[in-house]
Coordinates of C-alpha atoms and ligand atoms in Angstrom, one line a residue:
M1 CA 23.8 24.3 -15.1
K2 CA 22.8 21.0 -17.2
I3 CA 21.1 18.4 -15.2
L4 CA 20.4 14.8 -15.9
V5 CA 17.6 13.0 -14.1
V6 CA 17.6 9.3 -14.5
G7 CA 14.2 7.2 -14.3
S8 CA 10.8 7.6 -15.7
G9 CA 8.2 7.4 -12.6
G10 CA 6.2 10.3 -10.6
R11 CA 9.3 10.6 -8.3
E12 CA 11.4 11.7 -11.1
H13 CA 8.9 13.9 -12.7
A14 CA 8.5 15.8 -9.2
L15 CA 12.5 15.6 -9.5
A16 CA 12.8 17.3 -12.5
W17 CA 9.9 20.1 -11.8
K18 CA 11.6 20.6 -8.5
I19 CA 15.0 21.2 -10.4
G20 CA 13.4 23.3 -13.0
R21 CA 12.7 26.0 -10.0
S22 CA 16.2 26.5 -9.2
A23 CA 17.9 29.7 -10.4
K24 CA 21.1 27.6 -11.3
V25 CA 19.7 25.4 -14.0
E26 CA 19.6 26.0 -17.7
K27 CA 18.8 22.5 -19.1
I28 CA 17.4 19.4 -17.9
Y29 CA 17.7 16.1 -19.5
C30 CA 15.5 12.9 -18.5
A31 CA 16.8 9.6 -19.1
P32 CA 14.4 7.8 -20.6
G33 CA 11.5 10.1 -18.8
N34 CA 7.6 10.1 -19.5
A35 CA 5.1 12.3 -21.1
G36 CA 5.2 14.5 -18.5
M37 CA 8.7 15.3 -18.2
Q38 CA 8.9 16.4 -21.8
G39 CA 6.9 19.5 -20.8
I40 CA 9.8 20.4 -18.9
A41 CA 12.8 18.4 -19.8
E42 CA 14.3 17.0 -22.9
C43 CA 13.7 13.2 -22.6
V44 CA 16.6 10.8 -24.0
D45 CA 15.9 7.5 -24.7
I46 CA 18.4 5.7 -22.4
S47 CA 17.1 3.2 -20.0
A48 CA 17.9 3.8 -16.1
T49 CA 20.0 0.8 -15.7
D50 CA 22.1 1.6 -18.9
I51 CA 25.0 2.6 -16.9
D52 CA 27.3 3.0 -20.0
G53 CA 24.9 4.8 -22.0
L54 CA 24.1 7.3 -19.5
L55 CA 27.9 7.8 -19.0
A56 CA 28.4 8.2 -22.6
F57 CA 25.7 10.6 -22.9
A58 CA 26.6 12.6 -20.0
V59 CA 30.1 12.8 -21.0
A60 CA 29.0 14.0 -24.4
E61 CA 26.6 16.7 -23.3
K62 CA 28.7 17.8 -20.5
I63 CA 26.1 17.4 -17.8
D64 CA 27.1 19.2 -14.8
L65 CA 25.1 17.1 -12.1
T66 CA 23.1 13.8 -12.2
V67 CA 20.5 13.1 -10.2
V68 CA 19.3 9.4 -9.8
G69 CA 15.9 8.3 -8.9
P70 CA 15.6 4.3 -9.1
E71 CA 17.5 2.2 -6.6
S72 CA 18.2 -0.1 -9.6
S73 CA 20.9 2.4 -11.1
L74 CA 22.4 3.0 -7.5
V75 CA 22.7 -0.6 -6.6
K76 CA 23.9 -1.4 -10.1
G77 CA 26.9 1.1 -9.2
I78 CA 26.0 4.1 -11.5
V79 CA 27.5 6.6 -9.0
D80 CA 30.8 5.0 -9.2
A81 CA 30.8 4.7 -12.8
F82 CA 30.4 8.6 -13.0
E83 CA 32.6 9.7 -10.3
A84 CA 35.3 7.8 -12.0
R85 CA 34.9 9.8 -15.1
N86 CA 34.8 13.0 -12.6
L87 CA 31.3 13.6 -13.2
R88 CA 29.1 14.9 -10.5
I89 CA 26.4 12.7 -9.4
F90 CA 24.0 12.6 -6.6
G91 CA 23.3 9.2 -4.6
P92 CA 25.2 6.5 -2.7
S93 CA 28.0 4.5 -4.1
Q94 CA 27.3 0.9 -4.8
R95 CA 29.0 0.0 -1.6
A96 CA 26.7 2.3 0.2
A97 CA 23.6 1.3 -1.7
I98 CA 23.9 -2.0 -0.1
L99 CA 21.5 -0.7 2.8
E100 CA 18.7 -1.1 -0.1
G101 CA 20.4 -4.0 -2.1
S102 CA 20.9 -6.4 0.4
K103 CA 18.3 -6.9 3.4
V104 CA 20.8 -9.3 5.0
F105 CA 23.2 -6.8 5.0
T106 CA 21.2 -4.6 6.6
K107 CA 19.4 -6.4 9.0
E108 CA 23.2 -7.5 10.3
F109 CA 24.2 -4.1 10.2
L110 CA 21.2 -2.9 12.4
I111 CA 22.0 -5.6 14.8
K112 CA 25.5 -4.7 14.9
Y113 CA 24.8 -1.1 15.7
G114 CA 22.1 -1.4 18.2
I115 CA 19.6 0.0 15.9
P116 CA 15.8 -1.2 16.6
T117 CA 14.4 -4.0 14.0
A118 CA 12.4 -7.0 14.2
S119 CA 14.7 -10.2 15.0
F120 CA 15.5 -12.4 12.0
K121 CA 17.1 -15.2 10.7
A122 CA 18.8 -15.8 7.1
F123 CA 18.9 -18.7 5.1
R124 CA 20.3 -20.0 1.7
K125 CA 18.9 -23.4 1.8
I126 CA 15.1 -24.3 1.3
K127 CA 15.2 -26.9 3.6
E128 CA 16.9 -25.4 6.7
A129 CA 14.5 -22.3 6.1
K130 CA 11.0 -24.7 6.2
K131 CA 12.6 -26.7 9.5
Y132 CA 13.0 -23.1 10.9
L133 CA 9.6 -22.0 10.3
Q134 CA 7.9 -24.8 11.7
T135 CA 9.5 -23.2 15.4
C136 CA 8.1 -19.8 14.5
S137 CA 4.9 -18.6 15.8
L138 CA 2.6 -16.6 13.2
P139 CA 2.1 -14.3 11.7
L140 CA 5.8 -13.8 10.4
V141 CA 7.6 -12.1 7.2
V142 CA 9.5 -13.8 4.5
K143 CA 11.8 -11.5 2.5
A144 CA 13.9 -11.9 -0.6
D145 CA 17.2 -10.5 0.2
G146 CA 17.9 -8.4 -2.9
L147 CA 16.1 -6.0 -4.8
A148 CA 12.5 -7.4 -6.1
A149 CA 10.7 -3.9 -7.3
G150 CA 8.8 -3.8 -3.9
K151 CA 7.4 -7.4 -4.1
G152 CA 9.8 -9.5 -2.4
V153 CA 8.1 -9.1 1.1
I154 CA 5.4 -11.6 2.0
V155 CA 3.6 -11.6 5.3
A156 CA 2.2 -14.7 6.2
A157 CA -0.6 -15.1 8.3
T158 CA -0.5 -19.2 8.1
M159 CA 2.0 -21.9 7.9
K160 CA 1.2 -22.6 4.5
E161 CA 1.5 -19.2 3.2
A162 CA 5.1 -18.9 4.9
M163 CA 6.0 -22.1 3.3
D164 CA 4.5 -20.9 0.0
A165 CA 6.4 -18.0 0.3
V166 CA 9.5 -19.8 0.8
D167 CA 9.1 -21.9 -2.2
L168 CA 8.1 -18.7 -4.2
I169 CA 11.2 -17.1 -3.7
M170 CA 13.9 -20.1 -3.4
K171 CA 12.3 -22.8 -5.4
D172 CA 10.3 -20.9 -8.2
N173 CA 13.2 -18.1 -8.4
A174 CA 10.3 -15.5 -8.8
F175 CA 12.8 -12.9 -7.9
G176 CA 15.8 -14.3 -9.5
A177 CA 19.0 -14.1 -8.0
A178 CA 17.6 -11.6 -5.5
G179 CA 16.0 -15.0 -3.7
D180 CA 19.1 -17.0 -3.3
T181 CA 19.2 -15.9 0.1
I182 CA 15.8 -15.4 2.2
I183 CA 15.2 -13.7 5.7
I184 CA 12.3 -14.9 8.0
E185 CA 11.7 -12.2 10.6
D186 CA 9.0 -11.3 13.2
C187 CA 6.1 -9.4 12.1
L188 CA 5.9 -5.9 13.7
V189 CA 2.3 -4.2 14.1
G190 CA 1.8 -0.7 14.2
E191 CA 1.2 2.2 11.6
E192 CA 4.3 2.6 9.1
A193 CA 5.8 6.2 8.0
S194 CA 8.5 7.3 5.6
F195 CA 11.7 9.1 7.1
L196 CA 13.9 10.7 4.5
A197 CA 17.0 12.6 5.1
F198 CA 19.6 14.2 3.0
T199 CA 23.1 13.1 3.9
D200 CA 26.9 14.0 2.9
G201 CA 28.4 11.3 5.1
K202 CA 28.7 13.0 8.2
T203 CA 25.7 15.6 8.7
I204 CA 22.0 14.9 8.4
R205 CA 19.6 17.0 7.3
A206 CA 15.9 15.6 7.5
L207 CA 12.9 16.0 5.2
P208 CA 9.6 16.5 6.6
T209 CA 7.9 13.4 7.8
S210 CA 5.5 11.4 5.3
Q211 CA 3.3 8.2 4.7
D212 CA 2.9 6.1 1.9
H213 CA -0.3 3.9 1.3
K214 CA 1.3 0.8 0.1
A215 CA -1.7 -1.8 -0.2
I216 CA -4.0 -1.4 -3.3
F217 CA -7.4 -1.0 -1.7
D218 CA -9.1 1.5 0.6
G219 CA -8.3 0.7 4.2
D220 CA -5.0 -0.9 3.4
K221 CA -6.5 -4.0 2.1
G222 CA -5.0 -6.2 -0.7
P223 CA -1.6 -6.9 -1.9
N224 CA 1.3 -4.5 -1.5
T225 CA 1.9 -2.0 -4.5
G226 CA 4.8 0.5 -5.0
G227 CA 2.5 3.0 -3.1
M228 CA -0.9 4.6 -4.0
G229 CA -0.5 7.8 -2.7
A230 CA 1.5 9.7 0.1
Y231 CA 1.3 12.5 2.2
S232 CA 3.2 15.1 4.3
P233 CA 3.8 15.5 7.2
A234 CA 2.6 12.3 9.0
P235 CA 1.3 13.1 12.3
V236 CA 2.3 9.5 13.3
V237 CA 5.6 10.9 14.0
T238 CA 5.8 13.5 16.6
P239 CA 8.5 15.9 17.0
A240 CA 9.9 13.7 19.8
M241 CA 10.1 10.8 17.7
T242 CA 11.6 13.0 14.8
E243 CA 14.8 13.6 17.1
Y244 CA 14.7 9.6 18.2
V245 CA 15.1 8.9 14.4
I246 CA 17.4 11.1 13.7
D247 CA 19.9 10.5 16.9
K248 CA 19.1 6.9 17.4
I249 CA 18.6 5.4 13.7
L250 CA 19.7 7.8 11.0
Q251 CA 23.1 9.0 12.8
P252 CA 24.5 5.8 14.1
T253 CA 23.6 4.6 10.4
V254 CA 25.5 7.1 8.7
E255 CA 28.4 6.6 11.2
G256 CA 28.3 2.9 11.1
M257 CA 28.4 2.9 7.2
A258 CA 31.6 5.2 7.6
A259 CA 33.3 2.5 9.8
E260 CA 32.2 -0.1 7.6
G261 CA 34.0 1.5 4.9
R262 CA 30.7 2.1 3.1
P263 CA 30.5 6.2 3.5
Y264 CA 26.9 6.9 2.6
K265 CA 26.1 10.0 0.8
G266 CA 22.5 11.1 -1.0
I267 CA 19.0 10.2 0.5
L268 CA 18.6 7.8 3.3
Y269 CA 15.3 6.6 3.8
A270 CA 14.3 4.9 6.6
G271 CA 10.9 2.5 6.7
L272 CA 9.5 2.8 9.8
M273 CA 6.9 0.7 12.1
I274 CA 5.7 2.7 14.9
D275 CA 3.9 1.0 17.6
G276 CA 2.9 3.8 20.5
D277 CA 6.1 5.0 21.3
K278 CA 8.3 1.9 19.8
I279 CA 9.9 2.6 16.8
N280 CA 11.6 -0.1 14.5
V281 CA 13.5 0.1 11.3
L282 CA 11.5 -1.9 8.6
E283 CA 13.9 -1.4 5.6
F284 CA 16.2 1.2 4.4
N285 CA 16.0 2.4 0.8
C286 CA 18.8 4.4 -0.7
R287 CA 16.8 7.0 -2.8
F288 CA 13.7 9.1 -2.6
G289 CA 10.3 7.1 -2.1
D290 CA 7.9 7.2 -4.8
P291 CA 5.1 8.3 -4.2
E292 CA 6.8 10.2 -1.0
A293 CA 8.9 12.4 -3.2
Q294 CA 5.8 14.3 -5.0
P295 CA 4.4 15.6 -1.8
L296 CA 8.0 16.1 0.1
L297 CA 9.5 18.0 -2.9
M298 CA 6.2 20.2 -3.0
R299 CA 6.8 21.3 0.5
I300 CA 10.7 21.9 0.0
E301 CA 11.5 25.7 -0.6
S302 CA 15.4 25.4 -0.6
D303 CA 17.0 25.3 -3.9
I304 CA 17.3 21.7 -4.3
V305 CA 20.2 21.9 -6.6
E306 CA 22.2 23.6 -3.6
V307 CA 21.4 20.7 -1.5
F308 CA 22.4 17.9 -3.7
E309 CA 25.7 19.9 -4.4
A310 CA 26.2 20.0 -0.7
C311 CA 25.7 16.4 -0.3
I312 CA 28.2 15.8 -2.9
D313 CA 30.7 18.3 -1.8
G314 CA 30.2 17.4 2.2
T315 CA 29.0 20.5 3.0
L316 CA 25.5 19.8 4.3
D317 CA 26.2 21.2 7.8
Q318 CA 26.2 24.7 5.9
V319 CA 22.7 24.3 4.1
E320 CA 19.1 24.7 5.7
I321 CA 16.1 22.8 4.5
R322 CA 13.5 25.2 4.3
V323 CA 9.9 23.9 4.4
D324 CA 6.7 25.0 3.4
P325 CA 4.5 24.3 6.6
R326 CA 1.5 23.7 4.6
P327 CA 0.8 20.0 4.0
T328 CA 0.8 18.1 0.7
V329 CA -0.9 14.9 -0.7
C330 CA -0.5 12.6 -3.6
V331 CA -3.0 10.4 -5.1
V332 CA -2.0 7.9 -7.5
M333 CA -3.9 7.1 -10.4
A334 CA -3.2 3.5 -11.4
S335 CA -4.0 1.4 -14.7
A336 CA -6.7 -1.3 -13.6
G337 CA -5.2 -4.7 -12.7
Y338 CA -2.2 -3.1 -11.2
P339 CA 0.1 -4.4 -9.2
G340 CA -0.9 -7.6 -11.2
A341 CA -1.2 -7.6 -15.1
Y342 CA -3.0 -4.5 -16.7
A343 CA -3.4 -3.2 -20.4
T344 CA -1.7 -0.1 -21.5
G345 CA -2.1 2.5 -24.7
K346 CA -5.2 4.1 -23.0
V347 CA -5.6 7.6 -23.8
I348 CA -5.7 9.9 -20.7
K349 CA -7.8 12.9 -20.7
G350 CA -8.2 15.9 -18.5
L351 CA -4.8 16.4 -17.9
K352 CA -4.4 20.2 -18.7
K353 CA -7.9 20.9 -16.8
A354 CA -6.7 19.2 -13.6
A355 CA -3.2 21.2 -13.7
Q356 CA -5.3 24.2 -13.9
L357 CA -6.8 23.8 -10.3
E358 CA -4.7 26.0 -7.8
G359 CA -2.2 24.1 -5.7
V360 CA -2.5 21.2 -7.9
E361 CA 0.5 19.5 -9.9
V362 CA -0.1 16.3 -12.2
F363 CA 3.1 14.3 -12.1
H364 CA 3.5 11.8 -14.6
A365 CA 4.7 8.3 -14.2
G366 CA 3.6 5.4 -16.7
T367 CA 2.6 7.7 -19.6
R368 CA 4.0 8.5 -23.0
R369 CA 3.2 10.4 -26.1
V370 CA 1.5 8.9 -29.1
G371 CA 1.0 11.6 -31.8
G372 CA -0.6 14.4 -30.1
R373 CA -2.0 12.1 -27.2
V374 CA -0.9 10.9 -23.8
V375 CA -1.5 7.3 -23.2
T376 CA -1.0 5.1 -20.5
S377 CA 2.4 3.0 -20.2
G378 CA 2.4 1.4 -17.1
G379 CA 0.7 0.4 -13.4
R380 CA 1.1 3.8 -11.7
V381 CA 0.2 6.4 -14.2
L382 CA -0.1 9.7 -12.4
G383 CA 0.2 11.2 -9.1
I384 CA -2.0 14.3 -8.6
T385 CA -0.4 16.0 -5.9
A386 CA -1.7 19.2 -4.0
I387 CA -0.6 21.4 -1.4
G388 CA -3.4 23.1 1.0
A389 CA -3.8 25.4 4.1
D390 CA -4.6 22.3 6.0
L391 CA -4.6 18.6 5.4
A392 CA -8.3 18.4 4.6
E393 CA -8.0 21.2 2.1
A394 CA -4.8 19.5 0.5
I395 CA -6.8 16.0 0.0
A396 CA -10.0 17.9 -1.3
R397 CA -7.8 19.5 -4.0
A398 CA -5.8 16.5 -4.8
Y399 CA -9.4 14.5 -5.4
H400 CA -10.6 17.6 -7.3
G401 CA -7.8 16.8 -9.7
V402 CA -8.5 13.2 -9.9
D403 CA -12.1 13.9 -10.8
R404 CA -11.1 15.8 -13.6
I405 CA -8.8 13.2 -15.3
Q406 CA -10.1 9.9 -16.9
F407 CA -8.4 7.2 -18.7
P408 CA -10.4 3.6 -19.5
G409 CA -9.6 1.1 -16.6
C410 CA -8.5 4.0 -14.0
Y411 CA -8.2 3.0 -10.6
F412 CA -7.2 5.0 -7.3
R413 CA -7.6 4.8 -3.6
R414 CA -10.2 7.0 -2.3
D415 CA -8.9 7.3 1.1
I416 CA -5.6 8.8 1.0
G417 CA -4.5 10.8 3.8
G418 CA -7.5 9.4 5.7
K419 CA -5.5 8.1 8.7
A420 CA -3.8 11.2 9.2
L421 CA -7.0 13.0 9.4
K422 CA -8.6 10.2 12.1
R423 CA -5.3 10.8 14.3
M424 CA -5.9 14.5 14.1
A425 CA -9.8 14.3 14.9
G426 CA -8.8 11.7 17.7
A427 CA -6.4 14.7 19.2
G428 CA -9.6 17.1 19.1
N429 CA -8.8 18.7 15.7
R430 CA -12.2 18.6 14.9
A431 CA -12.3 21.9 12.9
L432 CA -10.1 20.1 10.2
V433 CA -12.5 17.2 9.9
G434 CA -15.0 19.7 9.3
N435 CA -13.3 21.2 6.4
V436 CA -13.2 18.0 4.7
M437 CA -17.0 17.5 5.3
G438 CA -17.7 20.9 3.7
S439 CA -15.8 20.0 0.7
D440 CA -18.7 18.2 -0.8
S441 CA -17.7 14.8 -1.5
D442 CA -18.6 11.1 -1.4
L443 CA -14.9 9.7 -1.0
P444 CA -14.5 7.5 1.8
V445 CA -11.7 9.8 3.2
M446 CA -14.7 12.1 3.8
Q447 CA -16.5 9.0 5.4
V448 CA -13.7 8.4 7.8
A449 CA -13.9 11.9 8.9
A450 CA -17.6 11.8 9.3
D451 CA -17.5 8.6 11.2
L452 CA -15.2 10.6 13.4
L453 CA -18.0 13.4 14.1
D454 CA -20.8 11.0 14.8
Ligands
AMP1 P1 10.4 -3.7 2.8 O1 10.7 -3.9 1.8 O2 11.1 -4.6 4.1 O3 10.1 -2.3 3.6 O4 9.1 -4.3 3.0 C1 7.9 -3.9 2.4 C2 6.6 -3.9 3.2 O5 6.2 -5.1 3.8 C3 6.8 -3.0 4.6 O6 6.3 -1.5 4.0 C4 5.6 -3.5 5.3 O7 4.5 -3.1 5.0 C5 5.8 -4.8 5.2 N1 6.8 -5.5 6.2 C6 8.3 -5.4 6.1 N2 8.9 -6.2 7.2 C7 7.8 -6.4 8.2 C8 7.6 -6.8 9.6 N3 8.7 -7.3 10.0 N4 6.7 -6.7 10.0 C9 5.4 -6.2 9.4 N5 5.6 -5.9 8.1 C10 6.5 -6.1 7.3
LIG2 N1 6.9 4.2 -1.6 C1 7.9 3.2 -1.0 C2 9.1 3.5 -1.5 O1 9.5 4.3 -2.6 O2 9.9 2.5 -1.5

């Protein structure tokens, strides 16, 4: 089969890597791809949102299956355009991708189908939004309705921050038309987790649990990013919770979308807030998470192309997702300044040395090739992803990979996976923490473990 992967981030590199392991695949194309994907696929210079261009390419090259990474392409209707030309493509239609494309739609949908989420109100006028704010207790959350590249959510601790957030979205139009409507919602507390599942519109097959690290700094401090690292499984999600999420969140969502005339197939990604045994939906995404895809795809043993095809054909009930029980961790290496302004064009060294480490994969995100060199070209540059016999080993391996790579202005969090170690140590699993302590590193994640042993 000839497969086209749409996108250019770490998620898409991991998708191309996993697709390349399928016995069914002869050739992979990526549009537009990155320097890492060039090693395993042919990259074609078509933007992920140039649907006409992608369609013309897929027709000309007789692509058998297209797999879409980013939400922007899905919300723009890439699946509908391909299906209209009888091309096979994995992902939700435009009508179904609204679950990520409009937060107002999703909040109203969640309430209608009795799925737990924070209470909210939607506003189209600044004056009304501000008047309502004055009646609210703090903290609260202000959100742009539409896609805003992960930046359209502001958690406001003070009334001034909340008012400023309304101005930023509605007056300064920081996110363009995505901010024509806003949501003001209650602030939830707890620990976040990512819960992804494949669906063909009827059957749901959950992927393993995972957790992202959205904030830029260690200890979950600073502004939110697209994600600075992730690991799987996430012990905050217990097996009982997994059952609850499938039965009370994902199943009613898939059934509800069908009832709304918006049948949903593809990846359904629920962003969850877990507080004790209370679970609320923060958001839905209509695609793989980035960086969650990197550790998740490393754990999936099944032929991923068969799973994609089953989602398209409505035969997911006949497919089992086999999962490697060993945990995986992805540490994102970013350009200094991200998620704000950052420089690009910095030469990256040590990529081969890192990739030689046992159990380590170096997934590229913002990279490109200039002459014989690989240089930075984005905020998130690489995702060093590792598998280990236990979480401690996976963390140690990922950071050993990070240690071998350098580029000017490189920044990464040093505590990826620390929260899971802490939780497991709290549950009495001190041997595991001992393994991290023995890994001879001064990373804060090890400090988290050390504090627990005191
Ligand atoms: P969303 O795009 O809705 O997932 O929001 C992005 C991030 O903002 C989430 O991952 C949370 O960290 C935070 N967030 C969103 N909604 C809430 C909420 N109601 N309470 C607390 N934090 C939230
Ligand atoms: N890592 C969060 C997301 O992909 O939305």
